Amino acid sequence: MYSSDNDIEAIARGLIDHTLPKPEWTHGAHFAAAVWLIQSPDHDAERDMPGLIRAYNEACGVANTDTEGYHETITKASIRAAAHCMSQNPTRGLAEATNTVLRSGFGKADWILAYWTRERLFSVEARRNWVAPDRQNLPF
């Protein structure tokens, strides 16, 4: 869990300027960046986060290919999950909003497998493009 809004700001800024240490780019950090982008008046999370992640990956030496790096379906689903959770639990600060998302079911690293089978989620198509869930519809 995050203790301050500055923690969230540091993650987002580190993603944007490629200074976030790779080991700190965790499941929680992905949600922290999403929350920051969702709450930022200068950004559109669904539009901006894909490019930010791709550029960050490249800066860290991670190729964005059909088998590694950026994943469109996971990223879009996670942004939508964060936005949904935030709309259901209005909060005031970045840390509080991020912690709310992380305490929800979406905070578990494998939450997405309740909606997609592994085969579909980790397909080349799902990595490159948004692919709808094949187990059950998302709740938002």
mmCIF file of the C-alpha atoms, coordinates in Angstrom:
data_MODEL
# 
_entry.id   MODEL 
# 
loop_
_atom_site.group_PDB 
_atom_site.id 
_atom_site.type_symbol 
_atom_site.label_atom_id 
_atom_site.label_alt_id 
_atom_site.label_comp_id 
_atom_site.label_asym_id 
_atom_site.label_entity_id 
_atom_site.label_seq_id 
_atom_site.pdbx_PDB_ins_code 
_atom_site.Cartn_x 
_atom_site.Cartn_y 
_atom_site.Cartn_z 
_atom_site.occupancy 
_atom_site.B_iso_or_equiv 
_atom_site.pdbx_formal_charge 
_atom_site.auth_seq_id 
_atom_site.auth_comp_id 
_atom_site.auth_asym_id 
_atom_site.auth_atom_id 
_atom_site.pdbx_PDB_model_num 
ATOM 1   C CA . MET A 1 1   ? 0.000   0.000   0.000   1.00 0.00 ? 1   MET A CA 1 
ATOM 2   C CA . TYR A 1 2   ? 1.057   3.558   -0.608  1.00 0.00 ? 2   TYR A CA 1 
ATOM 3   C CA . SER A 1 3   ? 1.419   6.079   2.198   1.00 0.00 ? 3   SER A CA 1 
ATOM 4   C CA . SER A 1 4   ? 1.394   9.378   0.312   1.00 0.00 ? 4   SER A CA 1 
ATOM 5   C CA . ASP A 1 5   ? 0.286   11.105  -2.850  1.00 0.00 ? 5   ASP A CA 1 
ATOM 6   C CA . ASN A 1 6   ? 3.969   11.823  -3.478  1.00 0.00 ? 6   ASN A CA 1 
ATOM 7   C CA . ASP A 1 7   ? 4.551   8.066   -3.811  1.00 0.00 ? 7   ASP A CA 1 
ATOM 8   C CA . ILE A 1 8   ? 2.001   7.909   -6.626  1.00 0.00 ? 8   ILE A CA 1 
ATOM 9   C CA . GLU A 1 9   ? 3.344   11.058  -8.264  1.00 0.00 ? 9   GLU A CA 1 
ATOM 10  C CA . ALA A 1 10  ? 6.880   9.602   -8.180  1.00 0.00 ? 10  ALA A CA 1 
ATOM 11  C CA . ILE A 1 11  ? 5.740   6.412   -9.897  1.00 0.00 ? 11  ILE A CA 1 
ATOM 12  C CA . ALA A 1 12  ? 3.874   8.311   -12.606 1.00 0.00 ? 12  ALA A CA 1 
ATOM 13  C CA . ARG A 1 13  ? 6.744   10.730  -13.182 1.00 0.00 ? 13  ARG A CA 1 
ATOM 14  C CA . GLY A 1 14  ? 9.204   7.836   -13.219 1.00 0.00 ? 14  GLY A CA 1 
ATOM 15  C CA . LEU A 1 15  ? 7.104   6.103   -15.866 1.00 0.00 ? 15  LEU A CA 1 
ATOM 16  C CA . ILE A 1 16  ? 6.861   9.255   -17.954 1.00 0.00 ? 16  ILE A CA 1 
ATOM 17  C CA . ASP A 1 17  ? 10.541  10.203  -17.780 1.00 0.00 ? 17  ASP A CA 1 
ATOM 18  C CA . HIS A 1 18  ? 11.841  6.592   -17.698 1.00 0.00 ? 18  HIS A CA 1 
ATOM 19  C CA . THR A 1 19  ? 13.555  6.963   -14.312 1.00 0.00 ? 19  THR A CA 1 
ATOM 20  C CA . LEU A 1 20  ? 11.426  4.491   -12.348 1.00 0.00 ? 20  LEU A CA 1 
ATOM 21  C CA . PRO A 1 21  ? 13.705  1.559   -11.451 1.00 0.00 ? 21  PRO A CA 1 
ATOM 22  C CA . LYS A 1 22  ? 12.501  -1.541  -13.302 1.00 0.00 ? 22  LYS A CA 1 
ATOM 23  C CA . PRO A 1 23  ? 12.016  -3.595  -10.083 1.00 0.00 ? 23  PRO A CA 1 
ATOM 24  C CA . GLU A 1 24  ? 9.573   -0.909  -8.900  1.00 0.00 ? 24  GLU A CA 1 
ATOM 25  C CA . TRP A 1 25  ? 7.337   -1.338  -11.985 1.00 0.00 ? 25  TRP A CA 1 
ATOM 26  C CA . THR A 1 26  ? 5.039   -3.743  -10.131 1.00 0.00 ? 26  THR A CA 1 
ATOM 27  C CA . HIS A 1 27  ? 1.359   -4.671  -10.407 1.00 0.00 ? 27  HIS A CA 1 
ATOM 28  C CA . GLY A 1 28  ? 0.633   -1.987  -7.807  1.00 0.00 ? 28  GLY A CA 1 
ATOM 29  C CA . ALA A 1 29  ? 2.742   0.566   -9.669  1.00 0.00 ? 29  ALA A CA 1 
ATOM 30  C CA . HIS A 1 30  ? 0.754   -0.068  -12.853 1.00 0.00 ? 30  HIS A CA 1 
ATOM 31  C CA . PHE A 1 31  ? -2.426  0.787   -10.940 1.00 0.00 ? 31  PHE A CA 1 
ATOM 32  C CA . ALA A 1 32  ? -0.747  3.784   -9.278  1.00 0.00 ? 32  ALA A CA 1 
ATOM 33  C CA . ALA A 1 33  ? 0.191   5.167   -12.698 1.00 0.00 ? 33  ALA A CA 1 
ATOM 34  C CA . ALA A 1 34  ? -3.319  4.483   -13.984 1.00 0.00 ? 34  ALA A CA 1 
ATOM 35  C CA . VAL A 1 35  ? -4.880  6.332   -11.033 1.00 0.00 ? 35  VAL A CA 1 
ATOM 36  C CA . TRP A 1 36  ? -2.533  9.278   -11.553 1.00 0.00 ? 36  TRP A CA 1 
ATOM 37  C CA . LEU A 1 37  ? -3.374  9.438   -15.277 1.00 0.00 ? 37  LEU A CA 1 
ATOM 38  C CA . ILE A 1 38  ? -7.125  9.082   -14.627 1.00 0.00 ? 38  ILE A CA 1 
ATOM 39  C CA . GLN A 1 39  ? -7.032  11.974  -12.152 1.00 0.00 ? 39  GLN A CA 1 
ATOM 40  C CA . SER A 1 40  ? -4.730  14.155  -14.252 1.00 0.00 ? 40  SER A CA 1 
ATOM 41  C CA . PRO A 1 41  ? -6.510  16.907  -16.195 1.00 0.00 ? 41  PRO A CA 1 
ATOM 42  C CA . ASP A 1 42  ? -3.675  16.847  -18.750 1.00 0.00 ? 42  ASP A CA 1 
ATOM 43  C CA . HIS A 1 43  ? -3.955  13.163  -19.616 1.00 0.00 ? 43  HIS A CA 1 
ATOM 44  C CA . ASP A 1 44  ? -6.391  10.604  -20.922 1.00 0.00 ? 44  ASP A CA 1 
ATOM 45  C CA . ALA A 1 45  ? -5.381  7.306   -19.322 1.00 0.00 ? 45  ALA A CA 1 
ATOM 46  C CA . GLU A 1 46  ? -6.620  5.005   -22.096 1.00 0.00 ? 46  GLU A CA 1 
ATOM 47  C CA . ARG A 1 47  ? -5.002  7.164   -24.755 1.00 0.00 ? 47  ARG A CA 1 
ATOM 48  C CA . ASP A 1 48  ? -1.732  7.943   -22.997 1.00 0.00 ? 48  ASP A CA 1 
ATOM 49  C CA . MET A 1 49  ? -0.809  4.907   -20.912 1.00 0.00 ? 49  MET A CA 1 
ATOM 50  C CA . PRO A 1 50  ? -0.099  2.540   -23.833 1.00 0.00 ? 50  PRO A CA 1 
ATOM 51  C CA . GLY A 1 51  ? 2.539   4.834   -25.300 1.00 0.00 ? 51  GLY A CA 1 
ATOM 52  C CA . LEU A 1 52  ? 4.016   5.560   -21.882 1.00 0.00 ? 52  LEU A CA 1 
ATOM 53  C CA . ILE A 1 53  ? 4.393   1.863   -21.096 1.00 0.00 ? 53  ILE A CA 1 
ATOM 54  C CA . ARG A 1 54  ? 5.874   1.067   -24.512 1.00 0.00 ? 54  ARG A CA 1 
ATOM 55  C CA . ALA A 1 55  ? 8.425   3.880   -24.208 1.00 0.00 ? 55  ALA A CA 1 
ATOM 56  C CA . TYR A 1 56  ? 9.276   2.932   -20.623 1.00 0.00 ? 56  TYR A CA 1 
ATOM 57  C CA . ASN A 1 57  ? 9.770   -0.705  -21.630 1.00 0.00 ? 57  ASN A CA 1 
ATOM 58  C CA . GLU A 1 58  ? 12.114  0.295   -24.437 1.00 0.00 ? 58  GLU A CA 1 
ATOM 59  C CA . ALA A 1 59  ? 14.082  2.576   -22.108 1.00 0.00 ? 59  ALA A CA 1 
ATOM 60  C CA . CYS A 1 60  ? 14.472  -0.379  -19.712 1.00 0.00 ? 60  CYS A CA 1 
ATOM 61  C CA . GLY A 1 61  ? 15.607  -2.723  -22.476 1.00 0.00 ? 61  GLY A CA 1 
ATOM 62  C CA . VAL A 1 62  ? 12.322  -4.623  -22.675 1.00 0.00 ? 62  VAL A CA 1 
ATOM 63  C CA . ALA A 1 63  ? 11.152  -5.222  -26.229 1.00 0.00 ? 63  ALA A CA 1 
ATOM 64  C CA . ASN A 1 64  ? 7.479   -4.746  -27.054 1.00 0.00 ? 64  ASN A CA 1 
ATOM 65  C CA . THR A 1 65  ? 6.863   -7.893  -29.088 1.00 0.00 ? 65  THR A CA 1 
ATOM 66  C CA . ASP A 1 66  ? 4.195   -10.523 -29.626 1.00 0.00 ? 66  ASP A CA 1 
ATOM 67  C CA . THR A 1 67  ? 5.432   -12.335 -26.509 1.00 0.00 ? 67  THR A CA 1 
ATOM 68  C CA . GLU A 1 68  ? 6.714   -9.676  -24.090 1.00 0.00 ? 68  GLU A CA 1 
ATOM 69  C CA . GLY A 1 69  ? 6.421   -6.037  -23.140 1.00 0.00 ? 69  GLY A CA 1 
ATOM 70  C CA . TYR A 1 70  ? 3.285   -3.970  -23.613 1.00 0.00 ? 70  TYR A CA 1 
ATOM 71  C CA . HIS A 1 71  ? -0.069  -5.816  -23.525 1.00 0.00 ? 71  HIS A CA 1 
ATOM 72  C CA . GLU A 1 72  ? -3.081  -3.898  -24.857 1.00 0.00 ? 72  GLU A CA 1 
ATOM 73  C CA . THR A 1 73  ? -5.877  -5.978  -23.334 1.00 0.00 ? 73  THR A CA 1 
ATOM 74  C CA . ILE A 1 74  ? -4.353  -6.143  -19.853 1.00 0.00 ? 74  ILE A CA 1 
ATOM 75  C CA . THR A 1 75  ? -3.558  -2.426  -19.876 1.00 0.00 ? 75  THR A CA 1 
ATOM 76  C CA . LYS A 1 76  ? -7.002  -1.320  -21.053 1.00 0.00 ? 76  LYS A CA 1 
ATOM 77  C CA . ALA A 1 77  ? -8.803  -3.703  -18.687 1.00 0.00 ? 77  ALA A CA 1 
ATOM 78  C CA . SER A 1 78  ? -6.695  -2.487  -15.766 1.00 0.00 ? 78  SER A CA 1 
ATOM 79  C CA . ILE A 1 79  ? -7.327  1.188   -16.547 1.00 0.00 ? 79  ILE A CA 1 
ATOM 80  C CA . ARG A 1 80  ? -11.054 0.500   -16.790 1.00 0.00 ? 80  ARG A CA 1 
ATOM 81  C CA . ALA A 1 81  ? -10.967 -1.489  -13.541 1.00 0.00 ? 81  ALA A CA 1 
ATOM 82  C CA . ALA A 1 82  ? -9.199  1.371   -11.760 1.00 0.00 ? 82  ALA A CA 1 
ATOM 83  C CA . ALA A 1 83  ? -11.638 3.956   -13.133 1.00 0.00 ? 83  ALA A CA 1 
ATOM 84  C CA . HIS A 1 84  ? -14.606 1.794   -12.119 1.00 0.00 ? 84  HIS A CA 1 
ATOM 85  C CA . CYS A 1 85  ? -13.265 1.230   -8.620  1.00 0.00 ? 85  CYS A CA 1 
ATOM 86  C CA . MET A 1 86  ? -12.554 4.946   -8.230  1.00 0.00 ? 86  MET A CA 1 
ATOM 87  C CA . SER A 1 87  ? -16.083 5.854   -9.357  1.00 0.00 ? 87  SER A CA 1 
ATOM 88  C CA . GLN A 1 88  ? -17.576 3.418   -6.834  1.00 0.00 ? 88  GLN A CA 1 
ATOM 89  C CA . ASN A 1 89  ? -15.340 4.659   -4.015  1.00 0.00 ? 89  ASN A CA 1 
ATOM 90  C CA . PRO A 1 90  ? -14.739 8.392   -4.440  1.00 0.00 ? 90  PRO A CA 1 
ATOM 91  C CA . THR A 1 91  ? -11.611 9.475   -2.612  1.00 0.00 ? 91  THR A CA 1 
ATOM 92  C CA . ARG A 1 92  ? -9.626  12.642  -2.245  1.00 0.00 ? 92  ARG A CA 1 
ATOM 93  C CA . GLY A 1 93  ? -6.000  11.712  -2.732  1.00 0.00 ? 93  GLY A CA 1 
ATOM 94  C CA . LEU A 1 94  ? -3.899  9.682   -5.135  1.00 0.00 ? 94  LEU A CA 1 
ATOM 95  C CA . ALA A 1 95  ? -2.602  7.282   -2.481  1.00 0.00 ? 95  ALA A CA 1 
ATOM 96  C CA . GLU A 1 96  ? -6.080  6.715   -1.068  1.00 0.00 ? 96  GLU A CA 1 
ATOM 97  C CA . ALA A 1 97  ? -7.488  6.080   -4.562  1.00 0.00 ? 97  ALA A CA 1 
ATOM 98  C CA . THR A 1 98  ? -4.666  3.694   -5.460  1.00 0.00 ? 98  THR A CA 1 
ATOM 99  C CA . ASN A 1 99  ? -4.991  1.821   -2.175  1.00 0.00 ? 99  ASN A CA 1 
ATOM 100 C CA . THR A 1 100 ? -8.745  1.509   -2.742  1.00 0.00 ? 100 THR A CA 1 
ATOM 101 C CA . VAL A 1 101 ? -8.086  -0.132  -6.117  1.00 0.00 ? 101 VAL A CA 1 
ATOM 102 C CA . LEU A 1 102 ? -5.424  -2.414  -4.648  1.00 0.00 ? 102 LEU A CA 1 
ATOM 103 C CA . ARG A 1 103 ? -7.732  -3.489  -1.786  1.00 0.00 ? 103 ARG A CA 1 
ATOM 104 C CA . SER A 1 104 ? -10.450 -4.388  -4.276  1.00 0.00 ? 104 SER A CA 1 
ATOM 105 C CA . GLY A 1 105 ? -10.562 -7.663  -6.181  1.00 0.00 ? 105 GLY A CA 1 
ATOM 106 C CA . PHE A 1 106 ? -8.641  -5.940  -8.971  1.00 0.00 ? 106 PHE A CA 1 
ATOM 107 C CA . GLY A 1 107 ? -5.663  -5.563  -6.675  1.00 0.00 ? 107 GLY A CA 1 
ATOM 108 C CA . LYS A 1 108 ? -4.860  -9.253  -6.976  1.00 0.00 ? 108 LYS A CA 1 
ATOM 109 C CA . ALA A 1 109 ? -2.363  -9.975  -9.746  1.00 0.00 ? 109 ALA A CA 1 
ATOM 110 C CA . ASP A 1 110 ? -4.539  -12.726 -11.234 1.00 0.00 ? 110 ASP A CA 1 
ATOM 111 C CA . TRP A 1 111 ? -7.865  -10.839 -11.146 1.00 0.00 ? 111 TRP A CA 1 
ATOM 112 C CA . ILE A 1 112 ? -8.007  -10.712 -14.913 1.00 0.00 ? 112 ILE A CA 1 
ATOM 113 C CA . LEU A 1 113 ? -8.130  -14.505 -15.273 1.00 0.00 ? 113 LEU A CA 1 
ATOM 114 C CA . ALA A 1 114 ? -11.672 -14.490 -13.897 1.00 0.00 ? 114 ALA A CA 1 
ATOM 115 C CA . TYR A 1 115 ? -12.666 -12.790 -17.167 1.00 0.00 ? 115 TYR A CA 1 
ATOM 116 C CA . TRP A 1 116 ? -10.252 -14.189 -19.767 1.00 0.00 ? 116 TRP A CA 1 
ATOM 117 C CA . THR A 1 117 ? -8.834  -17.656 -20.295 1.00 0.00 ? 117 THR A CA 1 
ATOM 118 C CA . ARG A 1 118 ? -5.032  -17.774 -20.325 1.00 0.00 ? 118 ARG A CA 1 
ATOM 119 C CA . GLU A 1 119 ? -5.084  -18.852 -23.959 1.00 0.00 ? 119 GLU A CA 1 
ATOM 120 C CA . ARG A 1 120 ? -7.112  -15.868 -25.089 1.00 0.00 ? 120 ARG A CA 1 
ATOM 121 C CA . LEU A 1 121 ? -5.461  -13.319 -22.794 1.00 0.00 ? 121 LEU A CA 1 
ATOM 122 C CA . PHE A 1 122 ? -1.926  -14.287 -23.761 1.00 0.00 ? 122 PHE A CA 1 
ATOM 123 C CA . SER A 1 123 ? -2.634  -14.561 -27.471 1.00 0.00 ? 123 SER A CA 1 
ATOM 124 C CA . VAL A 1 124 ? -0.827  -12.296 -29.923 1.00 0.00 ? 124 VAL A CA 1 
ATOM 125 C CA . GLU A 1 125 ? -4.172  -10.699 -30.795 1.00 0.00 ? 125 GLU A CA 1 
ATOM 126 C CA . ALA A 1 126 ? -4.864  -9.745  -27.150 1.00 0.00 ? 126 ALA A CA 1 
ATOM 127 C CA . ARG A 1 127 ? -1.346  -8.392  -26.705 1.00 0.00 ? 127 ARG A CA 1 
ATOM 128 C CA . ARG A 1 128 ? -1.671  -6.171  -29.787 1.00 0.00 ? 128 ARG A CA 1 
ATOM 129 C CA . ASN A 1 129 ? -5.352  -5.164  -29.582 1.00 0.00 ? 129 ASN A CA 1 
ATOM 130 C CA . TRP A 1 130 ? -8.283  -5.010  -27.184 1.00 0.00 ? 130 TRP A CA 1 
ATOM 131 C CA . VAL A 1 131 ? -9.917  -8.438  -27.022 1.00 0.00 ? 131 VAL A CA 1 
ATOM 132 C CA . ALA A 1 132 ? -13.187 -8.907  -25.147 1.00 0.00 ? 132 ALA A CA 1 
ATOM 133 C CA . PRO A 1 133 ? -13.311 -11.347 -22.228 1.00 0.00 ? 133 PRO A CA 1 
ATOM 134 C CA . ASP A 1 134 ? -14.203 -14.944 -23.046 1.00 0.00 ? 134 ASP A CA 1 
ATOM 135 C CA . ARG A 1 135 ? -15.120 -16.205 -19.554 1.00 0.00 ? 135 ARG A CA 1 
ATOM 136 C CA . GLN A 1 136 ? -17.498 -13.512 -18.347 1.00 0.00 ? 136 GLN A CA 1 
ATOM 137 C CA . ASN A 1 137 ? -18.192 -9.855  -19.015 1.00 0.00 ? 137 ASN A CA 1 
ATOM 138 C CA . LEU A 1 138 ? -16.353 -7.239  -17.023 1.00 0.00 ? 138 LEU A CA 1 
ATOM 139 C CA . PRO A 1 139 ? -18.536 -5.698  -14.287 1.00 0.00 ? 139 PRO A CA 1 
ATOM 140 C CA . PHE A 1 140 ? -18.104 -2.190  -15.704 1.00 0.00 ? 140 PHE A CA 1 
# 
